[in-house]
Short mmCIF file of C-alpha atoms and ligand atoms in Angstrom, two decimals:
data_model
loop_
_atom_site.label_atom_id
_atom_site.label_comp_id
_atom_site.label_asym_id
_atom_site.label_seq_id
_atom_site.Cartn_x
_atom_site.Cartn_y
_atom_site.Cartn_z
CA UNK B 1 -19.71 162.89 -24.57
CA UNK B 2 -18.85 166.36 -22.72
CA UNK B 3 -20.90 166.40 -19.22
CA UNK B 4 -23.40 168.59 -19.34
CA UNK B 5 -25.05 169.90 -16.29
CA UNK B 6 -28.66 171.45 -17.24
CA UNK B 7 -29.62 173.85 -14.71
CA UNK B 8 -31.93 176.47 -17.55
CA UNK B 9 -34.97 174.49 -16.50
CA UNK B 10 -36.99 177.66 -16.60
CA UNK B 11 -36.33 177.49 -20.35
CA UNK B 12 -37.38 174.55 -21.16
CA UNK B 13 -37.31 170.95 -19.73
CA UNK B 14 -35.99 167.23 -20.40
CA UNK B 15 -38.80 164.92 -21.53
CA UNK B 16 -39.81 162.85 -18.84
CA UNK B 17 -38.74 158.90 -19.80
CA UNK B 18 -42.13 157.74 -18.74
CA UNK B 19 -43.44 161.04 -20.61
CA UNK B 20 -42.08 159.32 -23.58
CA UNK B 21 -42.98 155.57 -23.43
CA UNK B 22 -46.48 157.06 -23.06
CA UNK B 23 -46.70 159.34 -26.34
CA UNK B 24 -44.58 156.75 -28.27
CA UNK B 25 -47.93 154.91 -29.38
CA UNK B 26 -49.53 157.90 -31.02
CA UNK B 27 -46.50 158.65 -32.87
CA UNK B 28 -46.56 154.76 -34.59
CA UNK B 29 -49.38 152.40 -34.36
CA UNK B 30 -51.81 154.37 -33.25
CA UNK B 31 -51.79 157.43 -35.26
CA UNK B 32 -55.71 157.67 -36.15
CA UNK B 33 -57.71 161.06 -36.13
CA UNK B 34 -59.70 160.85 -32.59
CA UNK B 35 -62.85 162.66 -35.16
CA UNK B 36 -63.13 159.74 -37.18
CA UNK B 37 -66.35 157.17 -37.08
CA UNK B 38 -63.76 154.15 -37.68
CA UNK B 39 -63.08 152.74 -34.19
CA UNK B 40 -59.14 152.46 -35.17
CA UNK B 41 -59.20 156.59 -34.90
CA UNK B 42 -62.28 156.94 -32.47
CA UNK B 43 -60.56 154.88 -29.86
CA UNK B 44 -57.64 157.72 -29.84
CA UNK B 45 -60.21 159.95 -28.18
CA UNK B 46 -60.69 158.86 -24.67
CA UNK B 47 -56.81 158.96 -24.27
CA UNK B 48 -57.10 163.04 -24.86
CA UNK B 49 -59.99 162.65 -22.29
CA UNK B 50 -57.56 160.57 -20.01
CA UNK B 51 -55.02 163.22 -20.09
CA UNK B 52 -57.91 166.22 -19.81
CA UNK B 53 -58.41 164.55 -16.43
CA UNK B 54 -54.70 164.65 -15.31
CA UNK B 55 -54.76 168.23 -15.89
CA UNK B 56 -57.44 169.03 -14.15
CA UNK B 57 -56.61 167.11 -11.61
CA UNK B 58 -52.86 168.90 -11.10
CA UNK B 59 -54.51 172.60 -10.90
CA UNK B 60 -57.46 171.33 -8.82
CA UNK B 61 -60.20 172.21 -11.05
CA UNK B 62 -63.33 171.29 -10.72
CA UNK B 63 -64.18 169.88 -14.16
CA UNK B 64 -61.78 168.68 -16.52
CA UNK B 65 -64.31 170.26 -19.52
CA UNK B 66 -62.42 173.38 -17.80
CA UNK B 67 -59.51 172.50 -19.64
CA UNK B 68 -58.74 173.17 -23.93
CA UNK B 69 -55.58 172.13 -24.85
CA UNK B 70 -53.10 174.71 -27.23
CA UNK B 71 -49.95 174.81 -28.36
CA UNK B 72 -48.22 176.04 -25.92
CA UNK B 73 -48.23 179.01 -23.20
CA UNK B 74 -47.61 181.72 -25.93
CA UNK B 75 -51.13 180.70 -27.45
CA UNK B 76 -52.47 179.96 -24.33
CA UNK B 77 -51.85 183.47 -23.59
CA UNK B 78 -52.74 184.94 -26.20
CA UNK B 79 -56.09 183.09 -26.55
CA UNK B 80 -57.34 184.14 -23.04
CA UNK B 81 -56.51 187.93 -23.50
CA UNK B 82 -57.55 188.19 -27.10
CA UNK B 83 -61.07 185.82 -25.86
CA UNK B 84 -61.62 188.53 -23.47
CA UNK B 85 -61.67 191.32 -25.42
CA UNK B 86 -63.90 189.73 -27.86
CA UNK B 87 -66.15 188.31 -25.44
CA UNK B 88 -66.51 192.38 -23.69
CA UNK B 89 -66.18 194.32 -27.10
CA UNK B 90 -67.16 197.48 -25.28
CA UNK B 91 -64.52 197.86 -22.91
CA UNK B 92 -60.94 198.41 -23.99
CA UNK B 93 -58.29 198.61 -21.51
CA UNK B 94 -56.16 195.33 -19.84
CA UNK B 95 -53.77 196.16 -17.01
CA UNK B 96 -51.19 193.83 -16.99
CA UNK B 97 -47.35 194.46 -15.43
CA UNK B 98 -44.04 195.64 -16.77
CA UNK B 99 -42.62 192.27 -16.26
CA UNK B 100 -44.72 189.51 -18.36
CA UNK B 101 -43.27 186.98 -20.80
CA UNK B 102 -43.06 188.48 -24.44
CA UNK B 103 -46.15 186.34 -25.32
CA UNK B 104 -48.11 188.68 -22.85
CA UNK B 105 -46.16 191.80 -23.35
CA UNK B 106 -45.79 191.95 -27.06
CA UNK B 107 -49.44 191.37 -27.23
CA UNK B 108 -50.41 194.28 -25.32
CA UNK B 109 -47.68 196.43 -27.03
CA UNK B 110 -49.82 195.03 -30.93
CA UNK B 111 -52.89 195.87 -28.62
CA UNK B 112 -52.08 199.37 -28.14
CA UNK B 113 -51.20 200.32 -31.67
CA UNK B 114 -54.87 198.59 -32.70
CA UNK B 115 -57.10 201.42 -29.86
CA UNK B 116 -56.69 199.41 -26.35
CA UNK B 117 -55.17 201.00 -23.35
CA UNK B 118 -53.19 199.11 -21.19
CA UNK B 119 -52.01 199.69 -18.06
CA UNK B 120 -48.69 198.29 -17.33
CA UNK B 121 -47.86 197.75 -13.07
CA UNK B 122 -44.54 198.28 -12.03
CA UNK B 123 -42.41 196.23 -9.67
CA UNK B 124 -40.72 196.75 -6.49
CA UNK B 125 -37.33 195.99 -6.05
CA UNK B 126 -38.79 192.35 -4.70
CA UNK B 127 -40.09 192.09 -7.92
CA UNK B 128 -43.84 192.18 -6.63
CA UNK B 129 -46.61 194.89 -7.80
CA UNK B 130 -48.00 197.26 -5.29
CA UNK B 131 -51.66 195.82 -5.01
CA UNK B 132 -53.29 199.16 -4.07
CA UNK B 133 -51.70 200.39 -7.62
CA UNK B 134 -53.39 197.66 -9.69
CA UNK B 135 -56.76 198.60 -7.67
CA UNK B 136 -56.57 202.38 -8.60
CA UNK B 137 -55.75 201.24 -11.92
CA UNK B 138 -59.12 199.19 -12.71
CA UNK B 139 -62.04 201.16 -14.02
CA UNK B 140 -65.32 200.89 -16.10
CA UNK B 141 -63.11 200.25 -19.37
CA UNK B 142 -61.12 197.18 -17.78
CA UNK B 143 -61.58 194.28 -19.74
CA UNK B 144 -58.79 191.67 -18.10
CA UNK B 145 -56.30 191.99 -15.95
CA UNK B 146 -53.66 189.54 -16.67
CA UNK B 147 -51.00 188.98 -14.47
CA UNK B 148 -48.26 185.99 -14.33
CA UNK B 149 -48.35 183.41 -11.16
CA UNK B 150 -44.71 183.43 -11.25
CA UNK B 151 -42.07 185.13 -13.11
CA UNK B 152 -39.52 183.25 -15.77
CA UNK B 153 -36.80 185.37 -14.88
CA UNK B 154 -36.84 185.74 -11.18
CA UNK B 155 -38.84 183.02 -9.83
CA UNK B 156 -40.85 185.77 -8.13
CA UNK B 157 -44.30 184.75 -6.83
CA UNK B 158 -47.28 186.84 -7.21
CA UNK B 159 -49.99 186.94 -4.84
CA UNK B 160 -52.59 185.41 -7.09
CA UNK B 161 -55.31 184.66 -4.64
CA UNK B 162 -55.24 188.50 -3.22
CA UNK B 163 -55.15 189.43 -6.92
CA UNK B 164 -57.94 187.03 -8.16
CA UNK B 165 -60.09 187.86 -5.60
CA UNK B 166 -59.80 192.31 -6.32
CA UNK B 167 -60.49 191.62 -9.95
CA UNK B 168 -63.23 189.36 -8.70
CA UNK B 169 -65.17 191.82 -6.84
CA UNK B 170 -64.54 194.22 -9.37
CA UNK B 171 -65.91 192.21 -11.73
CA UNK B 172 -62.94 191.93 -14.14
CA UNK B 173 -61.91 189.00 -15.90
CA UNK B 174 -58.56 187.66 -14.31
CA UNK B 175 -56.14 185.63 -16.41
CA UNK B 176 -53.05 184.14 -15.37
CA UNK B 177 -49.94 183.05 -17.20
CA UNK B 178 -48.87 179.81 -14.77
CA UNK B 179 -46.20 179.10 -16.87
CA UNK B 180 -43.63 178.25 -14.51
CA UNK B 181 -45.84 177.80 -11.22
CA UNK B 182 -47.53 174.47 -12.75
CA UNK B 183 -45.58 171.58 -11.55
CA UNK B 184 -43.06 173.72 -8.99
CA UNK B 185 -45.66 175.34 -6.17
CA UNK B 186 -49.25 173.23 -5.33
CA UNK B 187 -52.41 175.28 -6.09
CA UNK B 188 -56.08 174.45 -6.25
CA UNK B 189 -58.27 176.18 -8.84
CA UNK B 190 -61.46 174.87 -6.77
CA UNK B 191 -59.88 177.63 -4.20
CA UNK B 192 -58.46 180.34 -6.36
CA UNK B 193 -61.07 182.55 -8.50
CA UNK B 194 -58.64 182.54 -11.58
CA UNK B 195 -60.90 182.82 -14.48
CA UNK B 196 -58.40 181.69 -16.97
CA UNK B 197 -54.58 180.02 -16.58
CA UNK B 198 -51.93 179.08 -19.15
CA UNK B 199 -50.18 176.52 -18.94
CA UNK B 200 -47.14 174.85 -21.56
CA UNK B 201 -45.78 171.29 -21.31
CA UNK B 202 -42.27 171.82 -21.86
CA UNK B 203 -41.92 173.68 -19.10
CA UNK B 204 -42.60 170.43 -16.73
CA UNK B 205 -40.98 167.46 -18.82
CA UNK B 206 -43.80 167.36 -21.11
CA UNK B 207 -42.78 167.95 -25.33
CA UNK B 208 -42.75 171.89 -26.81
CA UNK B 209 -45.84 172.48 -28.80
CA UNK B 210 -48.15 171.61 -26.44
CA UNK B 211 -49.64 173.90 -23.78
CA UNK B 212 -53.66 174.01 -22.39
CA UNK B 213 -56.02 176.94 -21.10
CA UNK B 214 -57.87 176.72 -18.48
CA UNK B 215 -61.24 178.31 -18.57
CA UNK B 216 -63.29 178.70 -15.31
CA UNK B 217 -66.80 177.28 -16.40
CA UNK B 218 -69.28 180.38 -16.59
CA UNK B 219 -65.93 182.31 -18.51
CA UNK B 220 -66.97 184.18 -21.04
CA UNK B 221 -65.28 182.41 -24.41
CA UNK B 222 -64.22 183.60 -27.73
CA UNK B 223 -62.65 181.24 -29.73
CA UNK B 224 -58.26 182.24 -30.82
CA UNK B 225 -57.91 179.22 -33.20
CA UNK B 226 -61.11 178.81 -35.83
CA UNK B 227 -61.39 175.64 -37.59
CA UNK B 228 -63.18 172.53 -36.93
CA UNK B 229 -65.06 171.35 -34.23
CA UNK B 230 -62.36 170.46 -31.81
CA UNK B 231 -62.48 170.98 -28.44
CA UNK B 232 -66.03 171.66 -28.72
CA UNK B 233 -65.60 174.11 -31.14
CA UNK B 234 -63.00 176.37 -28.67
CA UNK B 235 -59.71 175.95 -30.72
CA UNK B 236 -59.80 174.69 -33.88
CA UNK B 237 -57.03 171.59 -35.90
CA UNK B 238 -56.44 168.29 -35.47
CA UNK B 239 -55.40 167.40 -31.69
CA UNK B 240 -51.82 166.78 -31.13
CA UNK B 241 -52.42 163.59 -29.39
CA UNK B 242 -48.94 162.06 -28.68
CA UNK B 243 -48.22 165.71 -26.93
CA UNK B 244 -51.74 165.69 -25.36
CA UNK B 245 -51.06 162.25 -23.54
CA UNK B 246 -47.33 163.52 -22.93
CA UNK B 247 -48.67 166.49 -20.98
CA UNK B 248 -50.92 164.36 -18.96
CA UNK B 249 -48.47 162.06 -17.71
CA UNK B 250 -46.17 165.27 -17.13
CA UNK B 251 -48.99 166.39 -15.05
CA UNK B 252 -49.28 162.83 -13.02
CA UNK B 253 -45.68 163.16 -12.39
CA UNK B 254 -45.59 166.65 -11.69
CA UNK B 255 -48.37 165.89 -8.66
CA UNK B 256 -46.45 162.96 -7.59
CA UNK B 257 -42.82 165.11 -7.38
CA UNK B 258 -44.83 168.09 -5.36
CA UNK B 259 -43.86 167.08 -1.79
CA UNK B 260 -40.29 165.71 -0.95
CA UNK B 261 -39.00 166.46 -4.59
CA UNK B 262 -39.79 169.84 -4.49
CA UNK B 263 -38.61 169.97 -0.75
CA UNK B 264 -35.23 168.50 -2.42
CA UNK B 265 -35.21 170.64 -5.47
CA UNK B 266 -35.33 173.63 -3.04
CA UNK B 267 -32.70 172.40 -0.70
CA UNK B 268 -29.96 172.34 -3.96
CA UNK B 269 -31.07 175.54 -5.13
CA UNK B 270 -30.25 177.29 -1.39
CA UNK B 271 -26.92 175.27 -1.62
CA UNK B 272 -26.52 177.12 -4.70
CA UNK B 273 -27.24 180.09 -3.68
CA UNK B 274 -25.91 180.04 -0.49
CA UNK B 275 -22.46 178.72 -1.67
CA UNK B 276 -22.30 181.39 -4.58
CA UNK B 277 -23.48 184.28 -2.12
CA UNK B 278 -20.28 183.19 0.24
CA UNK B 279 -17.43 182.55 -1.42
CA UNK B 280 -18.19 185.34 -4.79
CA UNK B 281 -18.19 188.84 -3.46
CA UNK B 282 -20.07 191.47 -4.94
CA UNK B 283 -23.01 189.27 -5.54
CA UNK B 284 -26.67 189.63 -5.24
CA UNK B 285 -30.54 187.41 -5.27
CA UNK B 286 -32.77 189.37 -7.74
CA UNK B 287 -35.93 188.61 -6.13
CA UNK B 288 -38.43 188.45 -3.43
CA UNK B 289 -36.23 185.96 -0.84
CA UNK B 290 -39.56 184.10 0.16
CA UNK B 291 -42.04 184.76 -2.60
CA UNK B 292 -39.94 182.50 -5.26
CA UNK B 293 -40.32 179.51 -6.73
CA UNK B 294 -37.94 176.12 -5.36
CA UNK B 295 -35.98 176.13 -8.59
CA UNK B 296 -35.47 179.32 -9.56
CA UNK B 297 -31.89 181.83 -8.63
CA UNK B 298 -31.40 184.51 -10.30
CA UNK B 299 -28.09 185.79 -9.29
CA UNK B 300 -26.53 189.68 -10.44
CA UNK B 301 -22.62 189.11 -10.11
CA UNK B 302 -21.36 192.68 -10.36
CA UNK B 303 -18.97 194.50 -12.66
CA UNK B 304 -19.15 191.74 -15.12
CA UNK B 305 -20.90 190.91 -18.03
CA UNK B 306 -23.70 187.69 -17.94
CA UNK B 307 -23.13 186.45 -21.57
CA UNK B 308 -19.40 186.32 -20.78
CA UNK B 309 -20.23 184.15 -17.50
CA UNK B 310 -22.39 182.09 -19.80
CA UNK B 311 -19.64 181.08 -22.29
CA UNK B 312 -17.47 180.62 -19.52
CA UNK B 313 -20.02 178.42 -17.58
CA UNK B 314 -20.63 176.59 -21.02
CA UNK B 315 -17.21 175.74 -21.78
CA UNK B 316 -17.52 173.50 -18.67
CA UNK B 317 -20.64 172.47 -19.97
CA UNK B 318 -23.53 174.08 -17.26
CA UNK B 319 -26.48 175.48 -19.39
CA UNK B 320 -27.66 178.60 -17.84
CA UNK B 321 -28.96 181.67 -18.79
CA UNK B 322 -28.74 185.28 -18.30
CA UNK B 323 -31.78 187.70 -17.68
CA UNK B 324 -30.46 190.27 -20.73
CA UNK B 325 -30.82 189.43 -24.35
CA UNK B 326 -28.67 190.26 -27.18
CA UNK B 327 -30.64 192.12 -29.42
CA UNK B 328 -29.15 193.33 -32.85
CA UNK B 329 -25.41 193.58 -31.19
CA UNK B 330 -26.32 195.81 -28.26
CA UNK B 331 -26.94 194.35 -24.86
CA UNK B 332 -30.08 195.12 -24.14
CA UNK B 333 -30.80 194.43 -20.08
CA UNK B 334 -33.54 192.32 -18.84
CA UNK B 335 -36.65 194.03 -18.67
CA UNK B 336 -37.72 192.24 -15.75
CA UNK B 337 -34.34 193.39 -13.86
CA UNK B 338 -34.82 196.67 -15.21
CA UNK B 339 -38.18 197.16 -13.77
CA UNK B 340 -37.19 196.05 -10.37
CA UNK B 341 -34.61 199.19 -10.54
CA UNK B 342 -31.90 196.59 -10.20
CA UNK B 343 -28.15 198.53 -9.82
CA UNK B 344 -26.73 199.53 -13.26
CA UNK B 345 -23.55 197.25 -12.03
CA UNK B 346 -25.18 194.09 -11.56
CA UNK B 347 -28.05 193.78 -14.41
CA UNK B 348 -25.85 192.98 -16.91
CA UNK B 349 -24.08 190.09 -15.10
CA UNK B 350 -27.03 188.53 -13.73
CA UNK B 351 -27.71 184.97 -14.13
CA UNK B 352 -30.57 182.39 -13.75
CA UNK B 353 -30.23 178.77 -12.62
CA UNK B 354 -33.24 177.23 -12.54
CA UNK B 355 -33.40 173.51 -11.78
CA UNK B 356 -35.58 170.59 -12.00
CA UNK B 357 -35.80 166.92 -10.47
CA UNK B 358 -33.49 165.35 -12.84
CA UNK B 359 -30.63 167.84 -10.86
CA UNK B 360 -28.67 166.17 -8.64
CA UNK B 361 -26.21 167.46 -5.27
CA UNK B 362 -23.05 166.56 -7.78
CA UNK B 363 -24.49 168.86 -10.22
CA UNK B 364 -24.23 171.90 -7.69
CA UNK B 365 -21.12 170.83 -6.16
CA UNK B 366 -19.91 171.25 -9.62
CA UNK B 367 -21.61 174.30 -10.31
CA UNK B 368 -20.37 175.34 -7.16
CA UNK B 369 -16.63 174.24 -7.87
CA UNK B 370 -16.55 176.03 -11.45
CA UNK B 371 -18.28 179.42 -10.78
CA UNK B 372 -15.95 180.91 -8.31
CA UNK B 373 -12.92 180.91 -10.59
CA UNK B 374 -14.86 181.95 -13.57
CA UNK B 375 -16.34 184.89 -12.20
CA UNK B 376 -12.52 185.73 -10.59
CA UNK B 377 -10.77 185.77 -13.69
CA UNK B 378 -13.63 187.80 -15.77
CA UNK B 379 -13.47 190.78 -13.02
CA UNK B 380 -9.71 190.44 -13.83
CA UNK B 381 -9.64 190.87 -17.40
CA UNK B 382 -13.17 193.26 -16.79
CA UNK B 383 -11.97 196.96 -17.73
CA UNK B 384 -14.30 197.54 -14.64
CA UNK B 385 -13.98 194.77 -12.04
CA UNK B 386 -10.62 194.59 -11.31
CA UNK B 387 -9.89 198.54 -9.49
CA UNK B 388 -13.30 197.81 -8.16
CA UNK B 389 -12.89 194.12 -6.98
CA UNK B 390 -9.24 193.47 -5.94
N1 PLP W 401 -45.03 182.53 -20.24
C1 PLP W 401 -43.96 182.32 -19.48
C2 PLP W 401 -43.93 182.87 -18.09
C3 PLP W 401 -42.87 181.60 -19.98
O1 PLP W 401 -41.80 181.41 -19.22
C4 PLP W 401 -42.95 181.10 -21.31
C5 PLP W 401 -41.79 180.39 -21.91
O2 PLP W 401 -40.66 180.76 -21.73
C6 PLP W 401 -44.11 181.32 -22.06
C7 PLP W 401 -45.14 182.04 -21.49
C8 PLP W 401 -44.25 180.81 -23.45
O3 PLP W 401 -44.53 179.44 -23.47
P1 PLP W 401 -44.32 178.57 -24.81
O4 PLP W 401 -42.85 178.49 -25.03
O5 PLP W 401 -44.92 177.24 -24.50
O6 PLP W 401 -45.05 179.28 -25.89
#
């Protein structure tokens, strides 16, 4: 089988082996409906409590009735903004910032065309929002300000506790999207007055389709999903239980790999960077140096284009990605690199490596072995690189 070297953790992640042997149960034997009266179903039940507890117990919460599970950030997301506004139906403006996920951005853009205002921050070139901006920009009419813990694209860190604590005063409903700090940075939601945080399994070795919300107790709550009387009546269908259990042991490992794993995971990713930042000219770190998560890099090589780097890198089988997207044959740039004002010249060729524990030192020395020529022989053949370059 080709090698492959996986270093798009941000993406999504491997199932965790022990992740696995735990949900295999629900998916044969034990398959009963944890709402039945029959104990062969009942019994299912305290297993979603089990992994309710994990949760909690990974963010530091102080209850784990704090926690509902979804199916995944996007309706995690989606069910904290959209509870909000329900739960306030007088007030009609969110601020939010120019560089969300899509499941937080494309919301607010439906939003708009159905009578809210929203207030989009901008970014520095750090990739961080000017905090005396988002206070000018709350008012009467704020509903929620939602604003991620960390970003997808950049690894940038927000300053959620200074955050929580303005909307806080303000009296504004805080959400964040924690989709990629849970499992990379430590936090403690006993600590942080977030009123609401997304979270999605397959972001930390858990399955897709699962995700959970937390809801400070006290939160005012408007149900997303309506159906039965699951999760106490706050999202509604039959529990996935196999990726309920998953997520819980993701979350058990996830605590256990915070100190020296992370510590190592963060060590590979400076190699990386390091290496890449030395022997490639014309190079760059999109990003806040400090404010960024362990795993993340996102790297603008300059005069070249990213989706040509990525076949490159792919035909040596590393799976990375770039922050632009092809949309309908154009390139469009990322919008997170566009909102940091990142140079015309590098936001095309930008690239993210994001890793996880499974990464190894062999899998940077090869990343580290493979890049250089790659990028040398694309600003050769570039109609731009190689008077620029050379
Ligand atoms: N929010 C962020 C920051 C993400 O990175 C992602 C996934 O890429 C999501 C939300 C969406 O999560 P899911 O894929 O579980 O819906």
């Amino acid at each position: 089988m080709k090698k492959v070297i996986y270093v798009d953790n941000n993406a999504t992640t491997k199932v965790a082996p022990e992740v696995f042997e735990a949900m295999k149960p629900f998916l044969t034997d034990e398959y009963g409906n944890p709402s039945s009266m029959h104990t062969f179903g009942g019994k299912v039940a305290k297993y979603i409590e089990q992994a309710r507890e994990a949760i909690a117990d990974l963010l530091g919460a102080s209850d784990p009735s704090e926690i509902i599970f979804t199916s995944g950030g996007t309706e995690s997301d989606n069910t904290a903004i959209m509870s909000t506004l329900r739960s306030y139906p007088d007030k009609k403006h969110i601020i939010t910032t120019k560089v969300e996920h899509s499941a937080v951005l494309n919301l607010c853009h439906y939003l708009e065309t159905i009578g809210y205002r929203v207030t989009y921050l901008g970014v520095n070139s750090e990739g961080l929002i000017d905090i005396n901006e988002l206070k000018s920009a709350i008012d009467q009419d704020t509903a929620v300000i939602s604003i991620m813990y960390a970003n997808n694209e950049t690894g940038v860190i927000f300053p959620i506790e200074e955050i929580a604590e303005i909307a806080r005063i303000r009296g504004v409903v805080f959400h964040t999207d924690a989709v990629q700090a849970v499992g990379k940075i430590p936090f403690k939601l006993t600590e942080l007055p977030v009123d609401l945080l997304s979270l999605s399994g397959h972001k930390l070795h858990a399955p897709k389709g699962i995700g959970a919300l937390y809801v400070r107790k006290g939160t005012r709550f408007t149900p997303l999903v309506i159906g039965g009387h699951q999760e106490h009546g706050r999202r509604g269908g039959t529990e996935n239980v196999a990726g309920i259990v998953g997520l819980g042991v993701a979350c058990q490992l996830a605590k256990q790999a915070m100190g020296e794993e992370r510590t190592r995971i963060k060590a590979l990713r400076d190699k990386l960077e390091r290496a890449i930042l030395e022997k490639i000219p014309h190079t760059r770190i999109n990003g806040h140096p400090q404010y960024r998560l362990p795993n993340t890099t996102n790297i603008g090589f300059e005069f070249i284009e990213g989706e040509a780097i990525l076949l490159m890198l792919d035909e040596k089988g590393i799976c990375a990605s770039s922050g632009s997207a092809c949309t309908s044959g154009s390139l469009t740039p990322s919008h997170v690199l566009k909102a940091m004002g990142v140079p015309f010249t590098f936001i095309q060729g930008s690239i993210r490596f994001s890793l996880s524990r499974y990464n190894s030192e062999e899998d940077i020395d090869y990343i580290i072995k493979n890049l250089p020529p790659i990028i040398a022989r694309l600003r050769e053949i570039s109609p731009y690189g190689k008077e620029r370059v050379s």
